[in-house]
Amino acid sequence: MSELELEQRTNIKFLVKLGKSGNEIRDMLVQVYGDNAIKKTAVYKWIKRFSEKRERVTDEESPPFSQDTSVTKPYLMTISILLILVHKTPGGLFRSYYGKSQEPWNPCQLYHGMCRNACRKYEVQYLTCPNGQKCCLKFSVKIAISNHGKEDSNSDFNLSVTNT
């Protein structure tokens, strides 16, 4: 692209900002540059671009590496969070921690359970462990028995169980 073409594009940009019409702009360019004026189709192409708030007079749509950071920041934040989670997750992403091999990740550990063949008295099975055992979770209960003041041995008792 020649210096003369850049100069004419800059003039088109200026005249668009002044609110001149396409015909007026084309006539002014021909008056100033004569036979060296850019073609009518090119004039209208640049008028359209500058009317759409374009600021650059060169052909490149945008300079390299100047993308809108408002779009890239959330992606970078998401990647950062995922990397932190992978590092903090038991077993990690590839079930290794700094090159040391570990046991496979056990979902029962997430719920603070224990893998057993049979659950104990105050435990309940929630999942099945990778080795086929039961994932036993502890739970504590408060048992409240109320008699409502009746002393009769045939009276009904109300029993309530609450998980704590």
Coordinates of C-alpha atoms in Angstrom, one line a residue:
M1 CA 0.0 0.0 0.0
S2 CA 1.4 3.4 -1.0
E3 CA 1.8 6.4 1.2
L4 CA -0.7 8.2 -1.1
E5 CA -3.3 5.6 -0.4
L6 CA -2.8 5.9 3.3
E7 CA -3.1 9.6 3.1
Q8 CA -6.4 9.3 1.2
R9 CA -7.8 6.8 3.7
T10 CA -6.9 9.2 6.5
N11 CA -8.7 12.0 4.7
I12 CA -11.8 9.7 4.2
K13 CA -11.7 9.0 8.0
F14 CA -11.6 12.7 8.7
L15 CA -14.4 13.6 6.3
V16 CA -16.6 10.8 7.7
K17 CA -16.1 12.2 11.2
L18 CA -17.2 15.6 9.8
G19 CA -20.4 13.9 8.5
K20 CA -19.7 14.3 4.8
S21 CA -21.7 12.1 2.3
G22 CA -20.0 9.5 0.1
N23 CA -20.4 11.7 -3.0
E24 CA -18.9 14.7 -1.3
I25 CA -16.0 12.7 -0.1
R26 CA -15.3 11.1 -3.5
D27 CA -15.6 14.6 -5.2
M28 CA -13.1 16.1 -2.8
L29 CA -10.6 13.3 -3.3
V30 CA -10.8 13.7 -7.1
Q31 CA -10.4 17.5 -6.7
V32 CA -7.3 17.1 -4.6
Y33 CA -5.6 13.9 -6.1
G34 CA -7.0 14.0 -9.6
D35 CA -6.2 10.7 -11.5
N36 CA -4.4 9.4 -8.5
A37 CA -7.6 9.3 -6.4
I38 CA -8.6 5.9 -5.1
K39 CA -11.4 4.1 -7.0
K40 CA -15.0 4.9 -6.1
T41 CA -15.7 1.3 -4.7
A42 CA -12.6 1.6 -2.4
V43 CA -13.9 5.0 -1.2
Y44 CA -17.2 3.6 -0.2
K45 CA -15.7 0.5 1.4
W46 CA -13.6 2.8 3.7
I47 CA -16.5 5.1 4.3
K48 CA -18.5 2.1 5.6
R49 CA -15.6 0.9 7.8
F50 CA -15.0 4.4 9.3
S51 CA -18.8 4.8 9.8
E52 CA -18.7 1.6 11.9
K53 CA -16.2 3.3 14.3
R54 CA -13.1 1.8 12.8
E55 CA -9.9 3.7 13.6
R56 CA -7.1 2.0 11.7
V57 CA -6.4 3.1 8.1
T58 CA -4.3 0.0 7.3
D59 CA -5.6 -3.2 5.8
E60 CA -5.0 -5.4 8.9
E61 CA -8.2 -6.0 10.8
S62 CA -6.4 -5.8 14.2
P63 CA -2.8 -5.7 15.3
P64 CA -1.3 -9.1 16.3
F65 CA -1.8 -10.2 19.9
S66 CA -4.1 -7.3 20.7
Q67 CA -7.2 -9.4 21.4
D68 CA -9.8 -8.2 23.9
T69 CA -8.5 -9.3 27.3
S70 CA -12.1 -9.2 28.8
V71 CA -12.6 -12.5 26.9
T72 CA -9.3 -14.1 27.8
K73 CA -9.2 -13.3 31.5
P74 CA -12.1 -15.6 32.4
Y75 CA -10.5 -18.5 30.5
L76 CA -7.2 -17.9 32.2
M77 CA -8.9 -17.8 35.6
T78 CA -10.8 -21.1 34.8
I79 CA -7.6 -22.8 33.8
S80 CA -5.9 -21.6 37.0
I81 CA -8.7 -22.9 39.2
L82 CA -8.7 -26.2 37.5
L83 CA -5.0 -26.6 38.0
I84 CA -5.3 -25.8 41.7
L85 CA -8.2 -28.3 42.0
V86 CA -6.2 -31.0 40.2
H87 CA -3.3 -30.4 42.6
K88 CA -5.5 -30.5 45.7
T89 CA -7.7 -33.5 44.7
P90 CA -6.8 -36.8 46.4
G91 CA -4.9 -38.8 43.8
G92 CA -4.4 -35.9 41.5
L93 CA -5.3 -35.9 37.8
F94 CA -3.1 -38.8 36.9
R95 CA -3.1 -40.4 40.3
S96 CA 0.4 -39.3 41.1
Y97 CA 1.8 -36.5 43.3
Y98 CA 5.1 -35.0 42.3
G99 CA 6.1 -38.2 40.5
K100 CA 5.4 -40.5 43.5
S101 CA 2.8 -43.2 42.8
Q102 CA -0.2 -43.3 45.1
E103 CA -3.2 -45.6 45.6
P104 CA -6.0 -45.1 43.2
W105 CA -8.4 -42.3 44.2
N106 CA -11.2 -43.6 46.5
P107 CA -14.5 -41.7 46.4
C108 CA -15.3 -43.1 49.9
Q109 CA -12.5 -40.9 51.3
L110 CA -14.3 -37.8 49.9
Y111 CA -17.2 -38.5 52.4
H112 CA -14.8 -39.5 55.2
G113 CA -15.9 -43.1 55.0
M114 CA -14.0 -46.3 55.5
C115 CA -13.9 -49.3 53.2
R116 CA -14.9 -52.5 55.1
N117 CA -16.4 -55.9 54.5
A118 CA -19.3 -55.1 56.8
C119 CA -20.4 -51.7 58.3
R120 CA -20.3 -51.3 62.1
K121 CA -23.2 -50.6 64.4
Y122 CA -23.3 -46.8 63.9
E123 CA -22.3 -46.8 60.2
V124 CA -24.3 -46.9 57.1
Q125 CA -23.3 -48.1 53.6
Y126 CA -23.3 -45.2 51.1
L127 CA -21.0 -46.3 48.2
T128 CA -19.1 -49.3 47.1
C129 CA -15.3 -49.0 47.3
P130 CA -13.1 -49.8 44.3
N131 CA -12.0 -53.1 45.9
G132 CA -15.7 -54.3 46.2
Q133 CA -16.0 -53.5 49.9
K134 CA -18.7 -51.3 51.4
C135 CA -18.0 -47.6 52.0
C136 CA -19.2 -47.2 55.6
L137 CA -20.1 -43.7 56.8
K138 CA -20.4 -42.9 60.5
F139 CA -23.5 -41.2 61.7
S140 CA -24.6 -40.3 65.1
V141 CA -28.2 -40.3 66.3
K142 CA -30.0 -38.8 69.3
I143 CA -32.9 -40.9 70.4
A144 CA -35.6 -39.0 72.3
I145 CA -38.2 -41.1 74.0
S146 CA -41.2 -39.3 75.4
N147 CA -44.0 -40.9 77.5
H148 CA -46.1 -37.7 77.8
G149 CA -46.6 -38.3 81.5
K150 CA -48.4 -41.7 81.2
E151 CA -47.2 -44.4 83.6
D152 CA -49.2 -47.2 82.0
S153 CA -47.1 -50.0 80.6
N154 CA -49.4 -50.3 77.6
S155 CA -49.0 -46.7 76.6
D156 CA -47.5 -45.7 73.2
F157 CA -44.1 -44.2 73.1
N158 CA -43.0 -41.6 70.6
L159 CA -39.5 -42.2 69.2
S160 CA -37.7 -39.7 67.1
V161 CA -34.3 -40.1 65.5
T162 CA -32.3 -37.1 64.3
N163 CA -29.1 -37.3 62.3
T164 CA -26.3 -35.1 63.8

